[in-house]
Amino acid sequence: IPYSVPPPRQATREANKLEKASGNFNTHGKKEAQLHMNSKQSILNRRGVLKGPSRANLSSAEQEWEKEQQRLATLKNKREQMTNWRAKQLYGTRTERAELKEERRGDMLRAKMIKQANIQREMELDKKENDRVAAYNLKMERLHAQREQARRSYLTHIAQENRKLEQYRRRKQEVSALKEQVDSQKSPDFFARFGRNAL
């Protein structure tokens, strides 16, 4: 016989029978068994928490919806305009056709002016960028020339100091040699003082 879990009431009755048979019947056993076997505490019976989208996602969804609505409205207006133009072109009077022609010509002129303005603006931006790059290059060249001049001046100063130091050393050596010569001339000769047979 496969093992099956008895329902809570049946398990409580069986527990009471066992306690009565063993002689250790507790008056609170029924309540404890009911609390122990309470099905409300089961995780399977817990009510799920319904969570909606976060505020960031909700605002993003609203913005995307508004953008989509604007795009659809723009497409609708363009289609209606094209429909009116076609109706005037096919079934309109001569005056309406002339007005449509002038309108199309004006649109072409405005598009051409906008294109020229964009080209002019791009040219101005390119000119400003070229001027900025040229000014930067000139500044860097001047800075490089100043550094090179400072390096050459420093090297010239170091060479002059080394030359002065070498002249000082030579002069000191000459003075020392001259002093030794004078001292040797002033002091008497060893053999003159003690004779040739002093050794």
GROMACS .gro file of N, CA and C in nm, residues 163-184:
model
   66
  163ARG      N    1   8.331   7.625  -1.780
  163ARG     CA    2   8.453   7.693  -1.826
  163ARG      C    3   8.516   7.774  -1.712
  164LYS      N    4   8.432   7.845  -1.638
  164LYS     CA    5   8.483   7.921  -1.523
  164LYS      C    6   8.544   7.830  -1.418
  165LEU      N    7   8.479   7.717  -1.393
  165LEU     CA    8   8.531   7.622  -1.295
  165LEU      C    9   8.665   7.565  -1.339
  166GLU      N   10   8.679   7.537  -1.467
  166GLU     CA   11   8.807   7.485  -1.518
  166GLU      C   12   8.918   7.590  -1.507
  167GLN      N   13   8.884   7.716  -1.538
  167GLN     CA   14   8.982   7.823  -1.523
  167GLN      C   15   9.023   7.839  -1.377
  168TYR      N   16   8.927   7.829  -1.285
  168TYR     CA   17   8.959   7.840  -1.142
  168TYR      C   18   9.051   7.726  -1.098
  169ARG      N   19   9.026   7.608  -1.143
  169ARG     CA   20   9.112   7.494  -1.107
  169ARG      C   21   9.254   7.514  -1.161
  170ARG      N   22   9.266   7.558  -1.284
  170ARG     CA   23   9.400   7.580  -1.342
  170ARG      C   24   9.473   7.691  -1.265
  171ARG      N   25   9.404   7.799  -1.233
  171ARG     CA   26   9.467   7.907  -1.159
  171ARG      C   27   9.512   7.859  -1.021
  172LYS      N   28   9.428   7.779  -0.957
  172LYS     CA   29   9.464   7.726  -0.826
  172LYS      C   30   9.586   7.635  -0.836
  173GLN      N   31   9.591   7.552  -0.940
  173GLN     CA   32   9.708   7.465  -0.958
  173GLN      C   33   9.833   7.547  -0.986
  174GLU      N   34   9.822   7.653  -1.064
  174GLU     CA   35   9.938   7.739  -1.092
  174GLU      C   36   9.987   7.807  -0.965
  175VAL      N   37   9.893   7.859  -0.884
  175VAL     CA   38   9.932   7.924  -0.760
  175VAL      C   39   9.998   7.825  -0.666
  176SER      N   40   9.945   7.703  -0.658
  176SER     CA   41  10.004   7.602  -0.572
  176SER      C   42  10.144   7.564  -0.618
  177ALA      N   43  10.163   7.551  -0.750
  177ALA     CA   44  10.296   7.517  -0.801
  177ALA      C   45  10.395   7.632  -0.776
  178LEU      N   46  10.350   7.757  -0.795
  178LEU     CA   47  10.437   7.872  -0.771
  178LEU      C   48  10.474   7.881  -0.624
  179LYS      N   49  10.380   7.853  -0.536
  179LYS     CA   50  10.407   7.857  -0.392
  179LYS      C   51  10.508   7.750  -0.353
  180GLU      N   52  10.495   7.631  -0.410
  180GLU     CA   53  10.592   7.526  -0.381
  180GLU      C   54  10.731   7.564  -0.431
  181GLN      N   55  10.736   7.629  -0.545
  181GLN     CA   56  10.866   7.671  -0.599
  181GLN      C   57  10.932   7.775  -0.510
  182VAL      N   58  10.855   7.870  -0.462
  182VAL     CA   59  10.910   7.974  -0.373
  182VAL      C   60  10.956   7.913  -0.242
  183ASP      N   61  10.878   7.822  -0.188
  183ASP     CA   62  10.917   7.756  -0.064
  183ASP      C   63  11.045   7.675  -0.081
  184SER      N   64  11.055   7.610  -0.193
  184SER     CA   65  11.178   7.532  -0.217
  184SER      C   66  11.301   7.620  -0.232
   0.00000   0.00000   0.00000
